mmCIF file of C-alpha atoms in Angstrom:
data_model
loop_
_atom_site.group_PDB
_atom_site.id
_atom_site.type_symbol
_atom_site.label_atom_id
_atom_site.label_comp_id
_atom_site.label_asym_id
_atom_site.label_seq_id
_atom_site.Cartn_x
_atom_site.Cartn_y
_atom_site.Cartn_z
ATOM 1 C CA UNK A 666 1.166 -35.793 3.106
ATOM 2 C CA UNK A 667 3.561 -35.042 0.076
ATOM 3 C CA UNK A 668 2.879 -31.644 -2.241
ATOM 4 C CA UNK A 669 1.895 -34.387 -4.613
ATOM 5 C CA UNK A 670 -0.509 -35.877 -3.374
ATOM 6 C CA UNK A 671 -1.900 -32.781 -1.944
ATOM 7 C CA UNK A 672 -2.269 -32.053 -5.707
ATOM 8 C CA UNK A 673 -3.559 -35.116 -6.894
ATOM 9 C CA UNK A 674 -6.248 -35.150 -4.294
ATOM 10 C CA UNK A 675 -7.185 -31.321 -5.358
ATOM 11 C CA UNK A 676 -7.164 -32.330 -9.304
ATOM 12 C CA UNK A 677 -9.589 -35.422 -8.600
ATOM 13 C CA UNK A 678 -11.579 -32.533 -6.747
ATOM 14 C CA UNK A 679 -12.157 -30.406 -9.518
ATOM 15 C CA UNK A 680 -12.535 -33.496 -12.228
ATOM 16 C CA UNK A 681 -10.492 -35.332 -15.034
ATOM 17 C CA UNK A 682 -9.127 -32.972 -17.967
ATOM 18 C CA UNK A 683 -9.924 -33.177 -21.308
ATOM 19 C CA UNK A 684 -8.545 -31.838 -24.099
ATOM 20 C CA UNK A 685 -10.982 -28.891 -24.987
ATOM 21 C CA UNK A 686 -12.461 -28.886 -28.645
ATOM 22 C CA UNK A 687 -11.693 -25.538 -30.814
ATOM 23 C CA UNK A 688 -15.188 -24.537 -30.615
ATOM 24 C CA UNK A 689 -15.095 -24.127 -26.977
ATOM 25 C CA UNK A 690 -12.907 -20.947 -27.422
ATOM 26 C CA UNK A 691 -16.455 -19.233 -27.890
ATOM 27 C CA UNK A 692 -16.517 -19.990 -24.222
ATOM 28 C CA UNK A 693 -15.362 -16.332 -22.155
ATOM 29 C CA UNK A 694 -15.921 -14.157 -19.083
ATOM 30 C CA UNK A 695 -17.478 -11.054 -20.985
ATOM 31 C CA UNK A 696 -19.123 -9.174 -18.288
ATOM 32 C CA UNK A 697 -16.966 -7.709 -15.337
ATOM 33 C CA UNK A 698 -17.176 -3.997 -13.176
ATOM 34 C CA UNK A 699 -14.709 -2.049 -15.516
ATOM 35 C CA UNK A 700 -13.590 0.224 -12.363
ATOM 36 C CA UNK A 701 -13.774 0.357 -8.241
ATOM 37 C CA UNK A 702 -12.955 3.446 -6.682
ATOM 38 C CA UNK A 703 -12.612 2.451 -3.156
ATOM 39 C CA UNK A 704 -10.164 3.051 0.050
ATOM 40 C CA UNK A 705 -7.682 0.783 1.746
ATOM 41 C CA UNK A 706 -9.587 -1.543 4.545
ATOM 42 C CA UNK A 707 -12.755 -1.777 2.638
ATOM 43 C CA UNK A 708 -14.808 -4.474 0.728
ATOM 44 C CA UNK A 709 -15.542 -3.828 -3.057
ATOM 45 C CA UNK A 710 -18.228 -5.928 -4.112
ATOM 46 C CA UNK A 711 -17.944 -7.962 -7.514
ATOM 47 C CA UNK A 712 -20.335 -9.424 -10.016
ATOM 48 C CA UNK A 713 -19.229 -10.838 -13.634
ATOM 49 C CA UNK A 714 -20.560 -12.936 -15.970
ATOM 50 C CA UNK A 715 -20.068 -15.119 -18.799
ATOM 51 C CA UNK A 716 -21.382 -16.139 -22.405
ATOM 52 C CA UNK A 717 -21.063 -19.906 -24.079
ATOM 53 C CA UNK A 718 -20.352 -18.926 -27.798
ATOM 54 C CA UNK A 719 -20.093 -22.492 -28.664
ATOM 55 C CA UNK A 720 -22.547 -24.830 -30.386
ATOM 56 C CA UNK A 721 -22.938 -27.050 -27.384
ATOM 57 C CA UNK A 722 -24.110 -27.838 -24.295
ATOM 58 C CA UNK A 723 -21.597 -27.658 -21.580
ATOM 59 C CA UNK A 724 -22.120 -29.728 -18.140
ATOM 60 C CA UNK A 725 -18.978 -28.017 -16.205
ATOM 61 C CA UNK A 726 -17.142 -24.934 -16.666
ATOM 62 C CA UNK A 727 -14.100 -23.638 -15.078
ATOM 63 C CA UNK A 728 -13.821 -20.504 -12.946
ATOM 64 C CA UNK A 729 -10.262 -18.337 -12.518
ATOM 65 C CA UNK A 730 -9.837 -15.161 -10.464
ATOM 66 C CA UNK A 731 -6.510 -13.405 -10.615
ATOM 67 C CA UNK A 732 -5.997 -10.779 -7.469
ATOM 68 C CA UNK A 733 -3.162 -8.322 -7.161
ATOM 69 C CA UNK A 734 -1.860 -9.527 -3.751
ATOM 70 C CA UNK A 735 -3.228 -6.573 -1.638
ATOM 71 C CA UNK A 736 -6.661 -7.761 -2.774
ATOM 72 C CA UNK A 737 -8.174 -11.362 -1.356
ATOM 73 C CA UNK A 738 -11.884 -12.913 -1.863
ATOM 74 C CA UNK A 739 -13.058 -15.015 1.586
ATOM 75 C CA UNK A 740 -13.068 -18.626 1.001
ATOM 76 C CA UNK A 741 -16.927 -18.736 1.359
ATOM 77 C CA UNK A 742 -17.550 -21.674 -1.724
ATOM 78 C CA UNK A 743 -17.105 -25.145 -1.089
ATOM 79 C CA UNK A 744 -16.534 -25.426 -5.181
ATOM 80 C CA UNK A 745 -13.406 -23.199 -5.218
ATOM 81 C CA UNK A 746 -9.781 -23.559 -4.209
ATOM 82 C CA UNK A 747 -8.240 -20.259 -3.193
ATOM 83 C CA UNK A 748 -4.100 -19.755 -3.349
ATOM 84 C CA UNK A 749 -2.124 -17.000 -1.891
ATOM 85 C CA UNK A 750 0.469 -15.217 -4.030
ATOM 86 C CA UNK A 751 4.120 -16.885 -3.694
ATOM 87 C CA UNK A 752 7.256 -16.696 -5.487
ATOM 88 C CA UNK A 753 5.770 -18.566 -8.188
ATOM 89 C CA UNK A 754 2.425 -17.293 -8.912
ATOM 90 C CA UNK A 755 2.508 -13.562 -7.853
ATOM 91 C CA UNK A 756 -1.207 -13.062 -7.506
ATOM 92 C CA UNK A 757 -4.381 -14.233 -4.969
ATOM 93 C CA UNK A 758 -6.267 -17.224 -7.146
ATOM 94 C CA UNK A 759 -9.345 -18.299 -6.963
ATOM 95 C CA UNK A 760 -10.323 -21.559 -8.817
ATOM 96 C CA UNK A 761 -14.091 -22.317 -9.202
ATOM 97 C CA UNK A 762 -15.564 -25.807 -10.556
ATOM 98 C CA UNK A 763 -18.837 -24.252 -12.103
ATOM 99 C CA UNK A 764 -21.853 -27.306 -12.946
ATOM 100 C CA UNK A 765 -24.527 -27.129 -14.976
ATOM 101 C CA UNK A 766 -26.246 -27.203 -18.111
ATOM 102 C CA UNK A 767 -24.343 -24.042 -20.127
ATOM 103 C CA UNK A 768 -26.243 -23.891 -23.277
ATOM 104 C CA UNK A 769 -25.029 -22.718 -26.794
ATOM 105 C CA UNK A 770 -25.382 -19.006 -27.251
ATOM 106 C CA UNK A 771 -26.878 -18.117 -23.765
ATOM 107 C CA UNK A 772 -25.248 -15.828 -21.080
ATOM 108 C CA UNK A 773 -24.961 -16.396 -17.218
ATOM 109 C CA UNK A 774 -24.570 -14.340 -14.411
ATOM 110 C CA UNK A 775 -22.297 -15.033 -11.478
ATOM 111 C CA UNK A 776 -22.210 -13.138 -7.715
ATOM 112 C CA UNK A 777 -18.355 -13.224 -6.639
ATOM 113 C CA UNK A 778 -19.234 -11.747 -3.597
ATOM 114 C CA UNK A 779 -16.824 -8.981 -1.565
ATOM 115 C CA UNK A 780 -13.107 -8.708 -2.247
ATOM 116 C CA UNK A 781 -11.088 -6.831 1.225
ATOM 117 C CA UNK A 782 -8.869 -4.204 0.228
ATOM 118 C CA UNK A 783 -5.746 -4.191 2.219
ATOM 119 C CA UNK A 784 -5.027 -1.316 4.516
ATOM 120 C CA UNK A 785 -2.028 -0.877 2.022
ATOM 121 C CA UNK A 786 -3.544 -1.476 -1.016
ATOM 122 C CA UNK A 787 -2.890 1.067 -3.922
ATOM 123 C CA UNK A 788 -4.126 0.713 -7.313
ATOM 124 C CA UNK A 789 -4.661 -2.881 -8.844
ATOM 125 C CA UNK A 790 -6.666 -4.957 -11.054
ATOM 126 C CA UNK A 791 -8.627 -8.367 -10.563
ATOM 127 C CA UNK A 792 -9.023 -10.412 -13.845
ATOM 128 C CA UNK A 793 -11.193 -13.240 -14.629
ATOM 129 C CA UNK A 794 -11.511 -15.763 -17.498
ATOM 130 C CA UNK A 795 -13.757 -19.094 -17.981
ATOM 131 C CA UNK A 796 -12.774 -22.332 -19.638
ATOM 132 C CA UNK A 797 -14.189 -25.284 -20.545
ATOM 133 C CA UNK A 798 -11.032 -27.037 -20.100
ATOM 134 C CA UNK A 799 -9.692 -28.051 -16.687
ATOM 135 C CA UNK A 800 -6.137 -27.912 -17.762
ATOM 136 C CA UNK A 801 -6.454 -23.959 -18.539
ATOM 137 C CA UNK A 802 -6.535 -23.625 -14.681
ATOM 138 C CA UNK A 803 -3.271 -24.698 -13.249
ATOM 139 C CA UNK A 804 -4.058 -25.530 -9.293
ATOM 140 C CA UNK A 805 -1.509 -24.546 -6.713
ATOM 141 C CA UNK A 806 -0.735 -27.646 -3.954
ATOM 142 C CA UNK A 807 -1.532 -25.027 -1.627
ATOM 143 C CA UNK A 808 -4.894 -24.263 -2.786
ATOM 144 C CA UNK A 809 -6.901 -25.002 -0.031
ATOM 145 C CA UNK A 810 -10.917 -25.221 -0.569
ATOM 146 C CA UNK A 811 -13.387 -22.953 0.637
ATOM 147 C CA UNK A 812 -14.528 -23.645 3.991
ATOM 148 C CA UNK A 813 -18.205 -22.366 3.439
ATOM 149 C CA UNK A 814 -21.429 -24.819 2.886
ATOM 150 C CA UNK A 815 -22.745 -23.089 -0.382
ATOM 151 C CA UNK A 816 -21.341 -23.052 -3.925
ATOM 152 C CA UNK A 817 -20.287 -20.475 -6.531
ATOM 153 C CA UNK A 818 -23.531 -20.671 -8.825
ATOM 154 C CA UNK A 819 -24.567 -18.846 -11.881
ATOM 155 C CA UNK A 820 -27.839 -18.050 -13.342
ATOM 156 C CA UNK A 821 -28.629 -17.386 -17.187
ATOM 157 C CA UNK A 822 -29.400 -14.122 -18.195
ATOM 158 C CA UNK A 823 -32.774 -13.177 -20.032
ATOM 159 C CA UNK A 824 -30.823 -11.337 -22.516
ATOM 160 C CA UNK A 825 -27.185 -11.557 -23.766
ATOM 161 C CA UNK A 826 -27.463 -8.063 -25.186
ATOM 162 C CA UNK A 827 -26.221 -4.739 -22.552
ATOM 163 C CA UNK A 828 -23.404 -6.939 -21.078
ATOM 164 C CA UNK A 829 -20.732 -4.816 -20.099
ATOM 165 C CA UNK A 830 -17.522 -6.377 -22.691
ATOM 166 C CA UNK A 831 -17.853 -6.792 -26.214
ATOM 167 C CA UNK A 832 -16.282 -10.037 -27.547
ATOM 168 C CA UNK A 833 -12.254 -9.622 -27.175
ATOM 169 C CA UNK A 834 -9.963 -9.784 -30.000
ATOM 170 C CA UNK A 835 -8.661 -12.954 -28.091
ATOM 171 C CA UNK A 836 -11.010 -14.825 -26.848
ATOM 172 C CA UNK A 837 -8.970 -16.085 -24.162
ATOM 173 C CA UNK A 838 -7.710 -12.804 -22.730
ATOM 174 C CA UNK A 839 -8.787 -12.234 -19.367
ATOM 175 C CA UNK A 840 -11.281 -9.658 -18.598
ATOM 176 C CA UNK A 841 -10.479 -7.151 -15.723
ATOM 177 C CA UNK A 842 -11.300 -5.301 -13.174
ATOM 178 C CA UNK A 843 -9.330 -1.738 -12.420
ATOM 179 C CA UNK A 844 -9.084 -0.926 -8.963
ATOM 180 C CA UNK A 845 -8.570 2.616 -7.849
ATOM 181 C CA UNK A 846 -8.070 3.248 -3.914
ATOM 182 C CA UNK A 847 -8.271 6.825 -3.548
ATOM 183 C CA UNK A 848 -7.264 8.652 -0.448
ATOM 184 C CA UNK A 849 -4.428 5.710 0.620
ATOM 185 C CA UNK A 850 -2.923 8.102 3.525
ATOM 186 C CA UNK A 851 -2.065 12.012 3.939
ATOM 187 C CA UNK A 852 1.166 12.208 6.078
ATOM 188 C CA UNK A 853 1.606 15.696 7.656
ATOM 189 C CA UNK A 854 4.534 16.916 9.522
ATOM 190 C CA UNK A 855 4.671 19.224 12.695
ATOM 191 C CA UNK A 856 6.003 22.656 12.590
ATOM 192 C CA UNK A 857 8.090 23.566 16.188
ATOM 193 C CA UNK A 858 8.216 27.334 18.000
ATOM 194 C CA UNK A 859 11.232 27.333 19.766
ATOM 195 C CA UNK A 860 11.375 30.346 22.730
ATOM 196 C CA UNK A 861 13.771 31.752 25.137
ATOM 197 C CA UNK A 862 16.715 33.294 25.550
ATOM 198 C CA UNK A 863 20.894 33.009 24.166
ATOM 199 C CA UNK A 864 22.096 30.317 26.309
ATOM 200 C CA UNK A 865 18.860 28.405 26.950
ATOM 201 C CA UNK A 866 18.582 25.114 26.398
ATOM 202 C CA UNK A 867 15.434 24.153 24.616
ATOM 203 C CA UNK A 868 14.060 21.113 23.451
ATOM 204 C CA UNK A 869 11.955 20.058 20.312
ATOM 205 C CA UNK A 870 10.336 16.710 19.128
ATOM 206 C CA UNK A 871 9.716 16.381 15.791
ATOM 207 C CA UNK A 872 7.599 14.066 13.928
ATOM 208 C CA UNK A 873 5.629 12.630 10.904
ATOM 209 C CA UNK A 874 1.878 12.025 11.595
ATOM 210 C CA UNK A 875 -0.050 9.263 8.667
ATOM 211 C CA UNK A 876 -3.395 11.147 9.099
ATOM 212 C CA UNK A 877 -4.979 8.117 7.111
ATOM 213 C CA UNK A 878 -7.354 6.577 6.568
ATOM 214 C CA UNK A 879 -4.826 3.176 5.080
ATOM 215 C CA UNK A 880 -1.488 2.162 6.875
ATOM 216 C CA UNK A 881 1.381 2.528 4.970
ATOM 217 C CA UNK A 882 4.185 -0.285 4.472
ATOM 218 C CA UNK A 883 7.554 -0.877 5.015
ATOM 219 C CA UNK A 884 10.130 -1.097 2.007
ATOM 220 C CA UNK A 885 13.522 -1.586 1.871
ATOM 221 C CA UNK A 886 16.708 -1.902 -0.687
ATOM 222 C CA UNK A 887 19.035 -4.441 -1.137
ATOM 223 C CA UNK A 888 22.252 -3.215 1.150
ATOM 224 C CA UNK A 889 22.887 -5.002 4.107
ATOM 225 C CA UNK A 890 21.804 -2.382 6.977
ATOM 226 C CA UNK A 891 18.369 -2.513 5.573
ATOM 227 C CA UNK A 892 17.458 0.801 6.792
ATOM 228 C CA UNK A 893 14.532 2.827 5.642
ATOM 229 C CA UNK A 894 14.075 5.584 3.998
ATOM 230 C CA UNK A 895 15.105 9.422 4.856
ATOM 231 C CA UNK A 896 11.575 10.837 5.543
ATOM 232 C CA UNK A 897 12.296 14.274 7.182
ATOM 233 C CA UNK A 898 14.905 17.159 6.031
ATOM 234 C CA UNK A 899 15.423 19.641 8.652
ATOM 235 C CA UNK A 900 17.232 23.134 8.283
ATOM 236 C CA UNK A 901 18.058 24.169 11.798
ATOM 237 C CA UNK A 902 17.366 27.979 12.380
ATOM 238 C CA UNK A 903 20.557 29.816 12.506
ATOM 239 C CA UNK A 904 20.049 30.887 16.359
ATOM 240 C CA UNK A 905 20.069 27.075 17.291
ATOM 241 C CA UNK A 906 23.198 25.058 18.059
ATOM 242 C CA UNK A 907 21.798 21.382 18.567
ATOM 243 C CA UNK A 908 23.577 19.827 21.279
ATOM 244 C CA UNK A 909 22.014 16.537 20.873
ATOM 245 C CA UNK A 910 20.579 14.718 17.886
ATOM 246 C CA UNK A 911 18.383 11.479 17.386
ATOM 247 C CA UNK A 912 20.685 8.173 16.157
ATOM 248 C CA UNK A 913 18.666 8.152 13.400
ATOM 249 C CA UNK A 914 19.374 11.472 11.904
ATOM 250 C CA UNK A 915 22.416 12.369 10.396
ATOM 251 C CA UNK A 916 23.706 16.234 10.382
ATOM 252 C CA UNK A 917 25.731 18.274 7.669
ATOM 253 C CA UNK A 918 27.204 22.085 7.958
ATOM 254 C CA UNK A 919 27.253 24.484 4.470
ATOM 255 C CA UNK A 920 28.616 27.980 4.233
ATOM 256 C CA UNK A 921 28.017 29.807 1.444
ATOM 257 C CA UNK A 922 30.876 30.393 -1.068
ATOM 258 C CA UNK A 923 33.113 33.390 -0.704
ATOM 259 C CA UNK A 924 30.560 34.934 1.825
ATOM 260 C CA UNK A 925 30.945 35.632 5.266
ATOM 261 C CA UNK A 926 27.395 34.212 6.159
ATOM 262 C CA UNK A 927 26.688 31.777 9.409
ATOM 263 C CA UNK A 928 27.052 28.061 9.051
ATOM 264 C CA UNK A 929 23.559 26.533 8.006
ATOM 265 C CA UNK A 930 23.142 23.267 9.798
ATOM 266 C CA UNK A 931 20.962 20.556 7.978
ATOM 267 C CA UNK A 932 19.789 17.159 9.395
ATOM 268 C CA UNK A 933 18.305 13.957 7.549
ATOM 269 C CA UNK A 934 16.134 11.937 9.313
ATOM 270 C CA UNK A 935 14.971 8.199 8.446
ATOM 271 C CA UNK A 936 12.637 5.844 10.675
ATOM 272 C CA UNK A 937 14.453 3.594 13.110
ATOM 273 C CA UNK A 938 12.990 0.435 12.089
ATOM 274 C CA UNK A 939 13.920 -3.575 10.638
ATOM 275 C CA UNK A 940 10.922 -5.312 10.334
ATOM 276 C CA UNK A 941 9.934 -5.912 6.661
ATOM 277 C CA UNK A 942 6.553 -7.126 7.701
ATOM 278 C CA UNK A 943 5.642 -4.012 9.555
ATOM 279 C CA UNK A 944 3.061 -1.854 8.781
ATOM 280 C CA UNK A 945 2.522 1.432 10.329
ATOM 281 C CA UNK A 946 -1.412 2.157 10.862
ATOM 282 C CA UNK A 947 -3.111 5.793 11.337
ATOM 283 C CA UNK A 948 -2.291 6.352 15.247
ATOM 284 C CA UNK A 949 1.369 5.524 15.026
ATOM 285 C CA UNK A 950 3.996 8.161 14.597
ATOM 286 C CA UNK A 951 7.658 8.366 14.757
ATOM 287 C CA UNK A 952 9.374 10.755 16.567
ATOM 288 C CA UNK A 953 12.567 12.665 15.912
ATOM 289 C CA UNK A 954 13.978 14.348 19.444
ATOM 290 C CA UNK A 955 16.352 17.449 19.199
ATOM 291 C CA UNK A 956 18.090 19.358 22.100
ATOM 292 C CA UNK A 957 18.974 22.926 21.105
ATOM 293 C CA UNK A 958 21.181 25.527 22.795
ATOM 294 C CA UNK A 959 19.745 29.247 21.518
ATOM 295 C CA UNK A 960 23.163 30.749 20.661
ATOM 296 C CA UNK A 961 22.563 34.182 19.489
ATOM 297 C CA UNK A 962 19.707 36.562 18.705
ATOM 298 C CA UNK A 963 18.636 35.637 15.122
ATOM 299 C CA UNK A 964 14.800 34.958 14.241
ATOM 300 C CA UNK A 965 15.548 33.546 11.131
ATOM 301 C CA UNK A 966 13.090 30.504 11.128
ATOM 302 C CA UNK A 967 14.301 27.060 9.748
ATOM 303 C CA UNK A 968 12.722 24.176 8.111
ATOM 304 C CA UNK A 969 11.295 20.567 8.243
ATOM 305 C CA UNK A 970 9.903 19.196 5.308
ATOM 306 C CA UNK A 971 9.458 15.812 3.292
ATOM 307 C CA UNK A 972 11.920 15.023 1.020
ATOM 308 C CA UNK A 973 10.036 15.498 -2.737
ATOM 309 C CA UNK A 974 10.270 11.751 -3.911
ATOM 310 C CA UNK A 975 8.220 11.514 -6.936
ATOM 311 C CA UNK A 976 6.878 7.854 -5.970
ATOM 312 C CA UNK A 977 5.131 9.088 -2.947
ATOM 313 C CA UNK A 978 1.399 9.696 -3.539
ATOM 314 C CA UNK A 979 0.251 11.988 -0.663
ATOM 315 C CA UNK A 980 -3.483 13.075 -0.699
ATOM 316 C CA UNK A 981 -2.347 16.917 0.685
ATOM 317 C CA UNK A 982 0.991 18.008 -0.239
ATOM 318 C CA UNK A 983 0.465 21.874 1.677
ATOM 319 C CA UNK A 984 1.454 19.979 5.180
ATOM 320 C CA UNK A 985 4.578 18.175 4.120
ATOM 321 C CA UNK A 986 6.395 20.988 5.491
ATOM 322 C CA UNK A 987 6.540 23.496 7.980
ATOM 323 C CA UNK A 988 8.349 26.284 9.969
ATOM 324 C CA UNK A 989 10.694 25.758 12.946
ATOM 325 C CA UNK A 990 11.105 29.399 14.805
ATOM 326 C CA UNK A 991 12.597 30.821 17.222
ATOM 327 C CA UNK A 992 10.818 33.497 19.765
ATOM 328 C CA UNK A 993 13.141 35.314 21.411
ATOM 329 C CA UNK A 994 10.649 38.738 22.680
ATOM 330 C CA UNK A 995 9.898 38.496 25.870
ATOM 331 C CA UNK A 996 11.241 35.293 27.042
ATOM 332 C CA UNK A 997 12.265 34.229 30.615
ATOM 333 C CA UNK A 998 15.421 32.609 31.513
ATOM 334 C CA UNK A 999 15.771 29.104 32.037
ATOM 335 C CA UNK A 1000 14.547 25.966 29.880
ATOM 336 C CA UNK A 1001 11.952 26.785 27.489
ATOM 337 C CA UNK A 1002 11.124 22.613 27.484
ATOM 338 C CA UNK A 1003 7.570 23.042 29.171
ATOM 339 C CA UNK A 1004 6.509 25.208 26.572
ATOM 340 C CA UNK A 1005 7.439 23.402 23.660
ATOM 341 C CA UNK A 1006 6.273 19.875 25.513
ATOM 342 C CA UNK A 1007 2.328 22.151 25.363
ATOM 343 C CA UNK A 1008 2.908 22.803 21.718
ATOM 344 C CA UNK A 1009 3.672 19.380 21.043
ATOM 345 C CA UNK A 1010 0.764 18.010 22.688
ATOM 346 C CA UNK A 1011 -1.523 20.704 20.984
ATOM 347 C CA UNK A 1012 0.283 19.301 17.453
ATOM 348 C CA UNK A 1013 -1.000 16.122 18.253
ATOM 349 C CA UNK A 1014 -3.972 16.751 19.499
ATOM 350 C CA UNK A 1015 -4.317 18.655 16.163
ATOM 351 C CA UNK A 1016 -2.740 16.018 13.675
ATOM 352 C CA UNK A 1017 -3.502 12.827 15.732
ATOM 353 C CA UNK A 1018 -0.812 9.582 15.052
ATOM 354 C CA UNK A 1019 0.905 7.757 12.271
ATOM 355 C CA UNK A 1020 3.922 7.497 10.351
ATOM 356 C CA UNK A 1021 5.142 6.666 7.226
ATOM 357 C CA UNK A 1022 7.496 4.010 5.270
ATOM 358 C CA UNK A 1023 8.868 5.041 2.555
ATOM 359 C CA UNK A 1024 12.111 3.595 0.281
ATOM 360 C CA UNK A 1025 15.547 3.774 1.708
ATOM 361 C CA UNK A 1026 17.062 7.287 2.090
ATOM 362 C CA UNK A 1027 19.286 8.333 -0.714
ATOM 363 C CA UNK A 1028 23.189 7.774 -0.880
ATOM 364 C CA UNK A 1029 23.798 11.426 -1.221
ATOM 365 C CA UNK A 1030 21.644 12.453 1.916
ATOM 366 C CA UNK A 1031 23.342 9.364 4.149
ATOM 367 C CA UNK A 1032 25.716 12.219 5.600
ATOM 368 C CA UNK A 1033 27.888 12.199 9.052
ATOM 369 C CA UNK A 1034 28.974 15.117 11.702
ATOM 370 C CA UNK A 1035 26.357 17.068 13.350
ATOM 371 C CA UNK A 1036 26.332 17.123 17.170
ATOM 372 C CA UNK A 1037 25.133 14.296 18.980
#
């Protein structure tokens, strides 16, 4: 069946337009939760209402829901036609064909029932607005109707006084919603104690841990390797010499100007993954592998930290960073790899799993040499 007919069929569905008279712009949604402060994965639970400022009885009245796209309302009416967002129409819809008597200067109340927050939903808004006038709710052909046996109803309010919106300035402006999702996802990263003696070989896994509670998604640029963005900055501590680095870090060598002071060895470090689509849940994390050769005796400690991107909303900044040292009292000779494999394990134990997407790494940080 064509897109056209698919639309015809849903336009006979909802009824015949009419042109709506100028009274009817007394019709609007007035009564709406102002704010939900909620967390990604959760249902929020909406009510709303509306008020017929006209001088007439109305026998149907037309329902629209606008959701930001990380917000969706189950298809539980039979009277509504629900419409993902596309390039088109960038929002969730929800179209409602409301019947029954609507009488002059009364005020209904409607149950919407629970909207899902996505597990990477940030802040958003839903808006609503009522018309009288089929043609003010444009239908997508890929509306599909709601699969459940009951309808959207609404029942009239004893009082039209305490509603929650005063009568707009435009009476056709959309009353919202504001949706606030608080504690999205707290990404910590794992600090590393490196010990043994010059000439050991040690190893060291580093990694970024999405402590939760919401997943995080993927986003990408427009250049054609479509990588992600640099997530960890490590300064190597000035005893280390890393023999072998992870393909998806990048290392650089400084030396301070007109001093005789050891090379400092920095490494970016980005997540090693194409999929657009993905999204990284609490209990995923990615890991960043170094082998280091301990060089000379220096306990000067070194660094790994997220880069400071502005767009980033973290719920606790004090573990977006920590110490990488070096214990050289008292070691043995040989590998120190055993020990740092128990320190690991104790890390995550300690942080549990996750990972985070963030935009691509920066030009300036996209940096070559560095052992590998």
């Amino acid at each position: 069946m064509s897109a056209a007919a698919v639309a015809a069929g849903l336009l006979l569905s909802l009824g015949a337009a009419r042109p709506a008279a100028a009274e009817e712009d007394g019709l609007r949604f007035d009564e709406a939760i102002e704010q939900i402060t909620t967390s990604p994965g959760t249902k929020a639970y909406l009510s709303g209402g509306f008020t017929n400022g006209t001088d007439r009885t109305l026998g149907t009245v037309y329902l629209r829901i606008d959701l930001d796209r990380q917000f969706t309302l189950p298809d539980a009416y039979r009277n509504c036609w629900y419409s993902e967002a596309d390039t088109e129409i960038p929002v969730n819809r929800v179209i409602c064909r409301l019947e029954g008597a609507v009488r002059p200067g009364r005020s209904y109340d409607l149950y919407l029932g629970p909207a899902s927050i996505g597990l990477e939903a940030g802040n958003g808004r839903i808006s609503y607005r009522v018309s009288a006038d089929r043609g003010d709710v444009p239908l997508s052909p890929k509306a599909r109707r709601g699969s459940g046996l009951e309808t959207l109803a609404f029942t009239e309010r004893d009082r039209a006084e305490g509603r929650v919106r005063s009568a707009p300035a435009d009476p056709g402006a959309p009353v919202a919603t504001a949706v606030e999702v608080g504690g999205t996802h707290d990404l910590a990263v794992n600090g590393v104690k490196l010990r043994g003696r010059p000439g050991d070989v040690v190893k060291a896994d580093f990694f970024f841990v999405n402590k939760g509670p919401g997943a995080v998604g993927a986003s990408f640029d427009d250049e054609p390797d479509n990588e992600t963005a640099v997530v960890a900055e490590l300064t190597v501590p000035p005893a280390l010499e890393v023999v072998k680095s992870p393909r998806n870090c990048r290392g650089s060598r400084t030396r301070a100007k007109g001093e005789a002071t050891p090379t400092t060895t920095r490494y970016v470090c980005w997540q090693a993954r194409m999929d657009q689509g993905s999204v990284m849940s609490p209990g995923q994390f990615e890991h960043f592998p170094f082998t280091f050769r301990i060089d000379r005796a220096d306990g000067t400690p070194g660094r790994i930290a997220m880069p400071d991107r502005r767009e980033f909303e973290d719920d606790d900044p004090s573990n977006n960073s920590a110490a990488v040292k070096v214990d050289l009292a008292g070691a043995g000779s040989g590998s120190s790899a055993p020990w740092v494999a128990a320190s690991l394990l104790a890390a995550v134990l300690a942080l549990g799993g996750g990972a985070l997407w963030l935009r691509r790494r920066p030009s300036a940080a996209r940096t070559t040499g560095g052992d590998r």
